Coordinates of C-alpha atoms and ligand atoms in Angstrom, one line a residue:
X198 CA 3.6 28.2 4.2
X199 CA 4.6 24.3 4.6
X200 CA 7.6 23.2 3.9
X201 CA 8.9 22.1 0.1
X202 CA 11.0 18.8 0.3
X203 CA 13.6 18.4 -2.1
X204 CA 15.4 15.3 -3.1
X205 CA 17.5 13.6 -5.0
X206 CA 20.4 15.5 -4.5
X207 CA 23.0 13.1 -4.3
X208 CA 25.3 11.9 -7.2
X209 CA 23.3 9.4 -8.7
X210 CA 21.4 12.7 -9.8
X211 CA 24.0 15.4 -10.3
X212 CA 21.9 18.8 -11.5
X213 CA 18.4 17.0 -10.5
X214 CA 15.9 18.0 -8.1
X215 CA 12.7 16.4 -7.5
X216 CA 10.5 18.5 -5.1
X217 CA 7.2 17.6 -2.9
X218 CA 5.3 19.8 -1.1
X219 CA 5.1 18.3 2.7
X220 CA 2.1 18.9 4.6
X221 CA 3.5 17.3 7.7
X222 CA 6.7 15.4 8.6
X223 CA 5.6 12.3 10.3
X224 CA 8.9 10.7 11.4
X225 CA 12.3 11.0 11.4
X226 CA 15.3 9.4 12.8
X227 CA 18.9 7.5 12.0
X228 CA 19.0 4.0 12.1
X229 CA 22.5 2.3 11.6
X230 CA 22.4 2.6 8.2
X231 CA 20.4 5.0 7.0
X232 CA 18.5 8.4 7.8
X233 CA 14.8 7.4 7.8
X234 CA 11.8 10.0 7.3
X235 CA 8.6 10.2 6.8
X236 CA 6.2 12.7 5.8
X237 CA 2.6 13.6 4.6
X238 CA 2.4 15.2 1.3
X239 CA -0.2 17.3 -0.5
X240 CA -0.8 14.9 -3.7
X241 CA 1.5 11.6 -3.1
X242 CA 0.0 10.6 0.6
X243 CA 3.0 10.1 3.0
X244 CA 6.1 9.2 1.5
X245 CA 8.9 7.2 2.4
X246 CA 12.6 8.6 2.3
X247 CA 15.9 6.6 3.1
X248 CA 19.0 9.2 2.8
X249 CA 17.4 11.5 0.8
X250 CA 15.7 9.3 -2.1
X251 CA 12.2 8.8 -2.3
X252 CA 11.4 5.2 -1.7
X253 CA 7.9 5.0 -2.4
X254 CA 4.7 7.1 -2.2
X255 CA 1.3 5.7 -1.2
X256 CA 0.0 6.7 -4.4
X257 CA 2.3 5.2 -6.6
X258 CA 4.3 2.5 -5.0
X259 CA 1.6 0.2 -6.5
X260 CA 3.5 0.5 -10.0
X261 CA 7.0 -0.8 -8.4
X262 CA 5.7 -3.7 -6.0
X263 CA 3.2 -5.2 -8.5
X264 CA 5.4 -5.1 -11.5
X265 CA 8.6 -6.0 -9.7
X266 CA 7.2 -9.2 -8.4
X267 CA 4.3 -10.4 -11.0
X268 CA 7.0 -9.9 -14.5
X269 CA 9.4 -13.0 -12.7
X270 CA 6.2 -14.8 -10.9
X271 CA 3.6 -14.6 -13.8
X272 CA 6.9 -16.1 -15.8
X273 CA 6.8 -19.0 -14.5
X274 CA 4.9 -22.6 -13.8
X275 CA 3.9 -22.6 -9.6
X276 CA 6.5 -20.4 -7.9
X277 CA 6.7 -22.2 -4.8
X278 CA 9.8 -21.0 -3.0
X279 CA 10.6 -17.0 -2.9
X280 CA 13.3 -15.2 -1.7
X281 CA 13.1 -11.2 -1.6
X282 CA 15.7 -9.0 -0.5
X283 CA 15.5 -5.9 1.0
X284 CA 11.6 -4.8 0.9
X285 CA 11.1 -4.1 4.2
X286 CA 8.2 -2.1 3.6
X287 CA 6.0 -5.3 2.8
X288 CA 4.9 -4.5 -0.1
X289 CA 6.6 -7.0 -2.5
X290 CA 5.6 -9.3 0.1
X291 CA 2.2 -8.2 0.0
X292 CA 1.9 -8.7 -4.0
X293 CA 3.7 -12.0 -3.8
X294 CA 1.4 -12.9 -1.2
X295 CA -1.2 -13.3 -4.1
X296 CA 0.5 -16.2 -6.1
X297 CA -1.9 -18.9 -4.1
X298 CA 1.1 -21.6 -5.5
X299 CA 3.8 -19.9 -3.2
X300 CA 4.0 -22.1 -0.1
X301 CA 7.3 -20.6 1.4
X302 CA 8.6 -16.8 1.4
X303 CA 12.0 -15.6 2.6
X304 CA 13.0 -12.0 3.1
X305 CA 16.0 -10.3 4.0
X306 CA 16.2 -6.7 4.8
X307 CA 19.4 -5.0 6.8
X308 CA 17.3 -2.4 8.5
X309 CA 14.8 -3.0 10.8
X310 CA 13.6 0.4 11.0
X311 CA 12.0 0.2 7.9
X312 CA 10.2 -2.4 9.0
X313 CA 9.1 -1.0 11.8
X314 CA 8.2 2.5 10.4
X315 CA 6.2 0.9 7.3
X316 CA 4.1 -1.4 10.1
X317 CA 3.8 2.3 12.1
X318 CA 3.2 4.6 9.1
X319 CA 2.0 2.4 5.8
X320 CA -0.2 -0.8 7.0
X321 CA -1.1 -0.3 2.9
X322 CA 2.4 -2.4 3.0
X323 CA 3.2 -4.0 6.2
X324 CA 0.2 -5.4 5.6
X325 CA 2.8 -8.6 3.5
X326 CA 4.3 -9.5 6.6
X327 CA 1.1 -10.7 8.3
X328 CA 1.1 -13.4 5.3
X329 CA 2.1 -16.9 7.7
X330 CA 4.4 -18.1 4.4
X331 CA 6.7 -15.1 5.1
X332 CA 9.5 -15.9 7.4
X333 CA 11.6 -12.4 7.8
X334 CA 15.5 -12.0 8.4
X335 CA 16.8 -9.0 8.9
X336 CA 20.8 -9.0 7.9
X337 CA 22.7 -8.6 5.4
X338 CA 21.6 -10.3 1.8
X339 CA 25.1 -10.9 1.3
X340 CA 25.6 -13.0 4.4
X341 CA 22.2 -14.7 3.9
X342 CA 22.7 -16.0 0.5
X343 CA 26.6 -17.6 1.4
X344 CA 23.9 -19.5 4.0
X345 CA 21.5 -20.3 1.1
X346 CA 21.1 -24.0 0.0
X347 CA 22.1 -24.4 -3.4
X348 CA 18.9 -24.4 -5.7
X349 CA 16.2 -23.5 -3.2
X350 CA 14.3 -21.0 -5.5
X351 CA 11.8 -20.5 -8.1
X352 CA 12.1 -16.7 -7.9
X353 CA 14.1 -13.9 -6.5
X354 CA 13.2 -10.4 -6.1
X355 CA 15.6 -7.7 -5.2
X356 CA 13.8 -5.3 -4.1
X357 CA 17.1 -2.2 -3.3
X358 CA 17.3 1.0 -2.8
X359 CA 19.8 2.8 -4.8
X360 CA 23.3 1.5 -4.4
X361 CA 24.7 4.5 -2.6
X362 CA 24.5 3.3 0.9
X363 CA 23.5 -0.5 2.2
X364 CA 22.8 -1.8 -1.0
X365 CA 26.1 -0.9 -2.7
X366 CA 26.8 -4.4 -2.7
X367 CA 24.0 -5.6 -4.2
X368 CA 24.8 -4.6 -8.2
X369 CA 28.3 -6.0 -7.5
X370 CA 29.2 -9.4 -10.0
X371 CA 29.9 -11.6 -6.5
X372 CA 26.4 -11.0 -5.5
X373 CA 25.3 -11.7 -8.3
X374 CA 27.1 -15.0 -8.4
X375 CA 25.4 -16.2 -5.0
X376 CA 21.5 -15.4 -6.6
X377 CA 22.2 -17.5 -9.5
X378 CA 23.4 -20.4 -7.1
X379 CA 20.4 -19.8 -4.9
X380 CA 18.1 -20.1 -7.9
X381 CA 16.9 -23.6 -8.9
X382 CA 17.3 -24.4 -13.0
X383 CA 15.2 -22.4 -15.1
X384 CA 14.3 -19.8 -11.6
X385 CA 14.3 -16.2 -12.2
X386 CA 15.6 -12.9 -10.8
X387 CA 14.1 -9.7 -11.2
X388 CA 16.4 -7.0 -10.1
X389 CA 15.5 -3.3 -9.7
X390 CA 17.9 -1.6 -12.3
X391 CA 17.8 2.1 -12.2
X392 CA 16.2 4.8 -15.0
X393 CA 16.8 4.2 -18.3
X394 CA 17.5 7.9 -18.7
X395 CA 19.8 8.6 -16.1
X396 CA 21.8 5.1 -15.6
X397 CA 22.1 3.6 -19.4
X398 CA 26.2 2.5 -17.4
X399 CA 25.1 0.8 -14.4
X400 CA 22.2 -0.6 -16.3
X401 CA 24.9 -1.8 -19.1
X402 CA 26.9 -3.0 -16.4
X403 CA 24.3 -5.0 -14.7
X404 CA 23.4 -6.8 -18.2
X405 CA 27.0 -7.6 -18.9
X406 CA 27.1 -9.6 -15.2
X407 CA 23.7 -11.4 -15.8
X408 CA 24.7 -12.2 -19.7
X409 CA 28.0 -14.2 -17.8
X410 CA 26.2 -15.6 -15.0
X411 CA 23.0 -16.6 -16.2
X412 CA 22.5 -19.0 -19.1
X413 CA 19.1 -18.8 -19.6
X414 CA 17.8 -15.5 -20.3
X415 CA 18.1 -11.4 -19.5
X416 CA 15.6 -9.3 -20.3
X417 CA 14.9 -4.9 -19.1
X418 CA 11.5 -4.2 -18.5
X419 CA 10.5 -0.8 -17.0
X420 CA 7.2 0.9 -15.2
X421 CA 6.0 4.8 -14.9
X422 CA 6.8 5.9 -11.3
X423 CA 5.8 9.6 -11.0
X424 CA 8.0 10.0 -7.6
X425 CA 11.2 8.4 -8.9
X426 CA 13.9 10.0 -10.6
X427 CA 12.8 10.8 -14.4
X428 CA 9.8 9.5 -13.6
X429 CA 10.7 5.7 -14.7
X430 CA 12.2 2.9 -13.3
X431 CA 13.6 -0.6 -14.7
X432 CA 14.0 -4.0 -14.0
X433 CA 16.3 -6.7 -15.0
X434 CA 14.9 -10.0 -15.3
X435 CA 17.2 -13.2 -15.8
X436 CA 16.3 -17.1 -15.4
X437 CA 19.3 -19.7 -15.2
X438 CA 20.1 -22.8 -17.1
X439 CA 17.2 -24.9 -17.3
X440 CA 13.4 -25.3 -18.5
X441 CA 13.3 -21.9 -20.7
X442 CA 11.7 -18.9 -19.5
X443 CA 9.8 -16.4 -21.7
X444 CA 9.4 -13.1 -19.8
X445 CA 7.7 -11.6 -22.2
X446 CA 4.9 -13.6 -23.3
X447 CA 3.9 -14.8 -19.5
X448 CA 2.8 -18.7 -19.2
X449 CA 1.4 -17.9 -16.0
X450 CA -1.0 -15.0 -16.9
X451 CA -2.4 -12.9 -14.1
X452 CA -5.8 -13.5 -14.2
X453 CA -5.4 -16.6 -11.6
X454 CA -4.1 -13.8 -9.1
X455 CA -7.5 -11.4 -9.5
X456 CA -9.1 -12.2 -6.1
X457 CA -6.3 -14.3 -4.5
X458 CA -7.6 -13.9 -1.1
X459 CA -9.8 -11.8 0.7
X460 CA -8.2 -9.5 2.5
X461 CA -5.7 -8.4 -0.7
X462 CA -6.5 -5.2 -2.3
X463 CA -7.5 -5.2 -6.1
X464 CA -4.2 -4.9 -8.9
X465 CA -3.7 -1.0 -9.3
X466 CA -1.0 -1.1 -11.8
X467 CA -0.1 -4.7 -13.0
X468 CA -2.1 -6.6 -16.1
X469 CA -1.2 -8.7 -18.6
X470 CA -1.3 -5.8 -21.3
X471 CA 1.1 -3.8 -19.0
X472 CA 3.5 -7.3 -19.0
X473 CA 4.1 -7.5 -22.2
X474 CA 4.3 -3.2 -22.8
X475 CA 7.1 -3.0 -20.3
X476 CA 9.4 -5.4 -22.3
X477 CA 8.8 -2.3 -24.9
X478 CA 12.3 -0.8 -25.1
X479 CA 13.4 2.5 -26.6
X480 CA 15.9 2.8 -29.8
X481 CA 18.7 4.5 -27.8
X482 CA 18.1 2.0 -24.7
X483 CA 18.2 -1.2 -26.8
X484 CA 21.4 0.8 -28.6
X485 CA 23.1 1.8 -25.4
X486 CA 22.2 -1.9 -23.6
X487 CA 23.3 -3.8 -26.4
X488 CA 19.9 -5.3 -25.6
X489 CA 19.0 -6.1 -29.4
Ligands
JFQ174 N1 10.6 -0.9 -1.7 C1 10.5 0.4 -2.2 C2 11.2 0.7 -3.4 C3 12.7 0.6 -3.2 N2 13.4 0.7 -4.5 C4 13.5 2.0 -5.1 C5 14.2 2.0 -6.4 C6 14.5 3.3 -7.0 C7 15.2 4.2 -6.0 N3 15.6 5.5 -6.6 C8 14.5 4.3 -4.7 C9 14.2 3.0 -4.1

Protein backbone atom coordinates (compact mmCIF):
# COMPACT_ATOMS: atom_id res chain seq x y z
CA UNK A 1 0.00 0.00 0.00
CA UNK A 2 2.07 3.28 -0.96
CA UNK A 3 2.13 5.89 1.03
CA UNK A 4 -0.70 8.93 1.10
CA UNK A 5 1.09 12.40 1.42
CA UNK A 6 -0.68 15.02 3.17
CA UNK A 7 -0.05 18.67 3.04
CA UNK A 8 -0.90 21.80 3.86
CA UNK A 9 -0.90 21.55 7.32
CA UNK A 10 0.46 24.51 8.45
CA UNK A 11 -1.36 27.78 9.55
CA UNK A 12 -1.90 29.37 6.41
CA UNK A 13 -4.50 26.36 6.15
CA UNK A 14 -5.81 25.75 9.67
CA UNK A 15 -8.49 22.60 9.30
CA UNK A 16 -7.17 21.83 5.54
CA UNK A 17 -5.65 18.85 4.21
CA UNK A 18 -4.80 18.30 0.70
CA UNK A 19 -3.64 14.64 0.07
CA UNK A 20 -1.63 12.82 -2.93
CA UNK A 21 -1.11 9.44 -3.23
CA UNK A 22 2.91 9.00 -3.66
CA UNK A 23 4.04 6.24 -5.75
CA UNK A 24 7.65 6.89 -4.82
CA UNK A 25 9.57 9.58 -2.90
CA UNK A 26 12.37 10.70 -5.06
CA UNK A 27 14.34 13.04 -2.88
CA UNK A 28 14.51 14.55 0.24
CA UNK A 29 16.71 16.67 2.27
CA UNK A 30 17.16 20.15 4.40
CA UNK A 31 18.70 22.88 2.82
CA UNK A 32 19.34 26.07 5.00
CA UNK A 33 16.11 27.22 4.52
CA UNK A 34 13.87 24.90 3.83
CA UNK A 35 12.98 21.03 3.90
CA UNK A 36 13.04 19.94 0.19
CA UNK A 37 11.21 16.78 -1.20
CA UNK A 38 10.35 15.25 -3.96
CA UNK A 39 8.13 12.51 -5.00
CA UNK A 40 6.37 10.60 -7.80
CA UNK A 41 2.73 10.61 -7.69
CA UNK A 42 -0.03 8.46 -9.16
CA UNK A 43 -2.01 11.38 -11.29
CA UNK A 44 0.14 14.69 -10.77
CA UNK A 45 3.77 13.29 -12.03
CA UNK A 46 6.41 14.19 -9.35
CA UNK A 47 5.78 16.91 -7.31
CA UNK A 48 7.67 19.43 -5.71
CA UNK A 49 7.38 20.28 -1.86
CA UNK A 50 9.24 23.07 0.11
CA UNK A 51 8.13 22.69 4.08
CA UNK A 52 5.27 20.96 3.52
CA UNK A 53 3.43 23.05 0.63
CA UNK A 54 3.10 21.74 -2.68
CA UNK A 55 5.03 23.95 -5.04
CA UNK A 56 4.23 22.66 -8.29
CA UNK A 57 3.18 19.43 -10.00
CA UNK A 58 4.34 18.44 -13.48
CA UNK A 59 0.93 18.29 -14.54
CA UNK A 60 -0.21 21.47 -13.62
CA UNK A 61 2.51 23.88 -12.94
CA UNK A 62 1.91 24.99 -16.55
CA UNK A 63 -1.16 27.12 -15.23
CA UNK A 64 1.11 29.13 -12.63
CA UNK A 65 4.41 29.72 -14.82
CA UNK A 66 2.55 30.71 -17.99
CA UNK A 67 -0.01 32.94 -16.47
CA UNK A 68 2.27 34.43 -13.91
CA UNK A 69 4.66 35.76 -16.44
CA UNK A 70 2.58 36.31 -19.86
CA UNK A 71 -0.50 38.66 -17.72
CA UNK A 72 2.60 41.46 -16.97
CA UNK A 73 4.67 40.63 -20.34
CA UNK A 74 1.74 40.38 -22.85
CA UNK A 75 0.91 43.89 -20.99
CA UNK A 76 3.24 45.59 -22.28
CA UNK A 77 5.27 47.16 -25.59
CA UNK A 78 8.92 44.90 -25.92
CA UNK A 79 9.74 43.80 -22.35
CA UNK A 80 13.41 44.02 -22.69
CA UNK A 81 14.77 43.89 -19.11
CA UNK A 82 13.24 41.11 -16.55
CA UNK A 83 13.87 40.57 -13.12
CA UNK A 84 12.27 37.36 -11.39
CA UNK A 85 12.55 36.46 -7.90
CA UNK A 86 12.53 33.38 -6.44
CA UNK A 87 11.59 30.63 -9.32
CA UNK A 88 14.28 28.56 -8.96
CA UNK A 89 12.59 25.83 -10.67
CA UNK A 90 13.06 27.55 -14.15
CA UNK A 91 9.98 27.54 -15.07
CA UNK A 92 9.05 31.31 -15.19
CA UNK A 93 12.25 31.53 -16.74
CA UNK A 94 11.39 29.12 -19.20
CA UNK A 95 7.96 30.91 -20.25
CA UNK A 96 9.69 34.31 -20.26
CA UNK A 97 12.19 32.74 -22.34
CA UNK A 98 9.52 32.98 -25.15
CA UNK A 99 9.11 36.90 -25.29
CA UNK A 100 11.80 37.03 -28.41
CA UNK A 101 11.94 41.15 -27.29
CA UNK A 102 13.59 40.11 -23.85
CA UNK A 103 17.29 40.68 -24.33
CA UNK A 104 18.29 40.49 -20.56
CA UNK A 105 16.88 38.27 -17.62
CA UNK A 106 17.76 38.50 -13.94
CA UNK A 107 16.76 35.95 -11.27
CA UNK A 108 17.20 35.78 -7.73
CA UNK A 109 16.42 32.79 -5.68
CA UNK A 110 17.73 32.15 -1.86
CA UNK A 111 18.01 28.47 -2.17
CA UNK A 112 20.17 26.75 -4.42
CA UNK A 113 18.76 23.44 -3.76
CA UNK A 114 15.85 24.10 -5.60
CA UNK A 115 17.81 24.81 -8.35
CA UNK A 116 19.66 21.99 -8.25
CA UNK A 117 16.81 19.41 -7.53
CA UNK A 118 14.56 21.04 -10.40
CA UNK A 119 17.81 20.58 -12.99
CA UNK A 120 18.00 16.77 -11.21
CA UNK A 121 14.28 15.96 -10.98
CA UNK A 122 12.15 18.39 -13.56
CA UNK A 123 14.38 19.32 -16.82
CA UNK A 124 10.38 20.15 -17.93
CA UNK A 125 11.62 23.51 -15.86
CA UNK A 126 15.27 23.82 -15.49
CA UNK A 127 15.09 23.66 -18.86
CA UNK A 128 14.70 28.24 -18.38
CA UNK A 129 18.07 28.38 -17.12
CA UNK A 130 19.75 27.01 -20.29
CA UNK A 131 18.25 30.38 -21.93
CA UNK A 132 21.95 32.56 -22.49
CA UNK A 133 19.72 35.99 -21.50
CA UNK A 134 19.28 34.52 -17.95
CA UNK A 135 22.00 35.47 -15.55
CA UNK A 136 21.08 33.66 -12.05
CA UNK A 137 21.77 35.02 -8.40
CA UNK A 138 21.17 33.18 -5.74
CA UNK A 139 20.58 35.49 -2.45
CA UNK A 140 18.41 37.13 -0.92
CA UNK A 141 15.69 39.41 -3.17
CA UNK A 142 15.83 41.80 -0.50
CA UNK A 143 19.57 42.37 -0.65
CA UNK A 144 19.48 42.21 -4.40
CA UNK A 145 17.04 44.81 -5.10
CA UNK A 146 18.92 47.60 -2.31
CA UNK A 147 21.77 46.73 -5.31
CA UNK A 148 19.32 47.34 -8.11
CA UNK A 149 19.88 50.46 -10.39
CA UNK A 150 17.01 52.64 -10.15
CA UNK A 151 14.63 52.02 -13.17
CA UNK A 152 16.25 49.02 -14.86
CA UNK A 153 12.96 47.13 -15.54
CA UNK A 154 10.18 46.57 -17.83
CA UNK A 155 8.75 43.73 -15.77
CA UNK A 156 9.01 41.96 -12.44
CA UNK A 157 7.86 38.65 -11.49
CA UNK A 158 7.78 37.33 -7.98
CA UNK A 159 7.61 34.19 -8.29
CA UNK A 160 7.29 33.05 -3.79
CA UNK A 161 6.35 30.48 -2.08
CA UNK A 162 4.05 31.20 0.70
CA UNK A 163 5.29 33.74 3.16
CA UNK A 164 5.84 31.31 6.03
CA UNK A 165 9.49 30.73 5.78
CA UNK A 166 12.12 32.54 3.23
CA UNK A 167 9.76 34.61 1.57
CA UNK A 168 8.18 36.21 4.69
CA UNK A 169 9.61 39.23 3.63
CA UNK A 170 8.56 39.43 0.34
CA UNK A 171 4.63 40.68 1.07
CA UNK A 172 6.13 43.20 3.44
CA UNK A 173 5.47 47.28 2.36
CA UNK A 174 9.58 47.84 2.33
CA UNK A 175 9.90 45.34 -0.26
CA UNK A 176 7.50 46.43 -1.91
CA UNK A 177 8.97 49.88 -1.95
CA UNK A 178 12.44 48.60 -3.59
CA UNK A 179 10.33 46.77 -6.76
CA UNK A 180 8.60 49.88 -7.56
CA UNK A 181 12.12 51.75 -7.60
CA UNK A 182 13.54 48.88 -9.62
CA UNK A 183 10.81 49.24 -12.16
CA UNK A 184 11.26 51.76 -15.04
CA UNK A 185 7.91 54.27 -15.58
CA UNK A 186 4.95 52.52 -16.76
CA UNK A 187 6.96 48.72 -15.80
CA UNK A 188 4.89 46.13 -14.12
CA UNK A 189 4.88 43.69 -11.26
CA UNK A 190 3.07 40.67 -11.06
CA UNK A 191 3.13 39.19 -7.64
CA UNK A 192 1.77 35.75 -6.58
CA UNK A 193 -1.05 36.66 -4.07
CA UNK A 194 -2.52 33.80 -2.36
CA UNK A 195 -6.26 32.02 -2.85
CA UNK A 196 -8.98 34.16 -3.03
CA UNK A 197 -10.85 31.85 -0.74
CA UNK A 198 -8.50 31.34 1.95
CA UNK A 199 -6.44 34.85 2.11
CA UNK A 200 -9.18 37.63 1.18
CA UNK A 201 -6.55 39.67 4.43
CA UNK A 202 -3.21 39.19 3.05
CA UNK A 203 -4.65 39.64 -0.38
CA UNK A 204 -6.45 43.02 1.02
CA UNK A 205 -3.24 43.86 2.57
CA UNK A 206 -1.14 43.48 -0.42
CA UNK A 207 -3.62 45.78 -2.59
CA UNK A 208 -3.54 48.47 0.05
CA UNK A 209 0.61 48.52 -0.31
CA UNK A 210 0.53 48.51 -4.14
CA UNK A 211 -2.54 51.22 -4.18
CA UNK A 212 0.29 53.55 -2.03
CA UNK A 213 3.21 52.69 -3.90
CA UNK A 214 2.26 52.33 -7.37
CA UNK A 215 0.58 55.13 -9.27
CA UNK A 216 -0.24 53.54 -12.24
CA UNK A 217 -2.38 50.66 -11.90
CA UNK A 218 -3.34 47.33 -9.56
CA UNK A 219 -5.19 44.77 -10.80
CA UNK A 220 -5.99 40.58 -9.19
CA UNK A 221 -6.17 38.13 -11.63
CA UNK A 222 -6.28 34.37 -10.72
CA UNK A 223 -5.67 30.72 -12.46
CA UNK A 224 -7.17 27.01 -11.66
CA UNK A 225 -4.32 25.07 -9.93
CA UNK A 226 -5.70 21.60 -9.00
CA UNK A 227 -2.61 21.02 -6.53
CA UNK A 228 -2.81 24.38 -4.62
CA UNK A 229 -4.73 25.10 -1.70
CA UNK A 230 -8.58 25.54 -2.86
CA UNK A 231 -7.58 24.76 -5.95
CA UNK A 232 -6.92 28.56 -7.12
CA UNK A 233 -4.35 30.85 -6.93
CA UNK A 234 -4.00 34.84 -7.64
CA UNK A 235 -1.90 37.36 -8.86
CA UNK A 236 -1.43 40.93 -8.19
CA UNK A 237 -0.49 42.95 -11.06
CA UNK A 238 0.68 46.74 -10.70
CA UNK A 239 2.56 49.14 -13.26
CA UNK A 240 4.18 52.50 -11.92
CA UNK A 241 3.81 56.04 -12.94
CA UNK A 242 4.27 56.37 -16.48
CA UNK A 243 2.95 55.28 -20.06
CA UNK A 244 -0.50 53.54 -18.88
CA UNK A 245 -0.84 49.94 -18.65
CA UNK A 246 -3.97 48.00 -19.46
CA UNK A 247 -3.75 44.50 -17.94
CA UNK A 248 -6.68 43.43 -19.00
CA UNK A 249 -7.10 44.11 -22.47
CA UNK A 250 -3.24 42.98 -23.50
CA UNK A 251 -1.42 45.39 -26.23
CA UNK A 252 0.95 42.69 -26.64
CA UNK A 253 -1.26 39.72 -27.49
CA UNK A 254 0.15 36.23 -27.30
CA UNK A 255 0.05 35.08 -30.63
CA UNK A 256 3.74 36.59 -31.41
CA UNK A 257 4.90 34.03 -28.59
CA UNK A 258 3.21 30.76 -30.41
CA UNK A 259 6.50 29.13 -31.77
CA UNK A 260 9.10 31.43 -30.14
CA UNK A 261 11.84 29.18 -30.57
CA UNK A 262 12.35 25.71 -31.24
CA UNK A 263 13.20 23.95 -28.50
CA UNK A 264 10.07 25.68 -26.25
CA UNK A 265 7.20 23.46 -25.67
CA UNK A 266 3.70 24.54 -26.98
CA UNK A 267 1.39 27.06 -24.38
CA UNK A 268 -0.63 24.45 -22.12
CA UNK A 269 -2.58 26.94 -20.18
CA UNK A 270 -2.04 30.62 -21.27
CA UNK A 271 -4.21 32.39 -24.31
CA UNK A 272 -5.48 35.48 -24.87
CA UNK A 273 -9.18 34.24 -23.87
CA UNK A 274 -7.78 32.94 -20.55
CA UNK A 275 -5.97 36.83 -20.20
CA UNK A 276 -8.72 38.60 -20.20
CA UNK A 277 -11.05 35.62 -18.04
CA UNK A 278 -8.65 35.86 -15.15
CA UNK A 279 -9.26 39.62 -14.60
CA UNK A 280 -12.97 37.96 -13.95
CA UNK A 281 -13.39 38.66 -10.21
CA UNK A 282 -16.06 37.21 -7.87
CA UNK A 283 -18.85 39.58 -5.99
CA UNK A 284 -17.51 38.81 -2.50
CA UNK A 285 -13.67 39.10 -3.76
CA UNK A 286 -14.25 42.49 -5.48
CA UNK A 287 -16.41 43.23 -2.00
CA UNK A 288 -13.78 42.02 0.31
CA UNK A 289 -10.70 43.66 -1.98
CA UNK A 290 -12.25 46.80 -2.32
CA UNK A 291 -11.28 45.95 -5.87
CA UNK A 292 -14.46 47.79 -7.49
N1 LIG B 1 7.53 28.27 -8.71
C1 LIG B 1 6.58 27.35 -8.22
C2 LIG B 1 5.41 27.99 -7.54
C3 LIG B 1 5.76 28.75 -6.32
N2 LIG B 1 4.62 29.49 -5.85
C4 LIG B 1 3.58 28.77 -5.17
C5 LIG B 1 2.46 29.69 -4.79
C6 LIG B 1 1.40 29.08 -3.92
C7 LIG B 1 1.95 28.33 -2.78
N3 LIG B 1 0.96 27.76 -1.92
C8 LIG B 1 3.03 27.38 -3.15
C9 LIG B 1 4.11 27.99 -4.03
Amino acid sequence: KSEKAVYFNNPMWAGEAHSIKVEKILYKEKSDYQEVLVFESLIYGKVLVLDGIVQLTEKDECAYQEMIAHLPLCSIQSPKNILVVGGGDGGVLREVSRHKSVEHIDICEIDKMVIDVSRRFFPELAVGFEDSRVHLHVGDAVEFLRSSPEGKYDAIIVDSSDPVGPAQELVEKPFFETLAKALRPGGVLCNMAESMWLHTHLIQDMISICREIFKGSVHYAWASVPTYPSGVIGFVLCSTAGPPVDFVNPTNPIEKLEGASEHKRELRFYNSEMHKAAFALPAFLKREVSLL
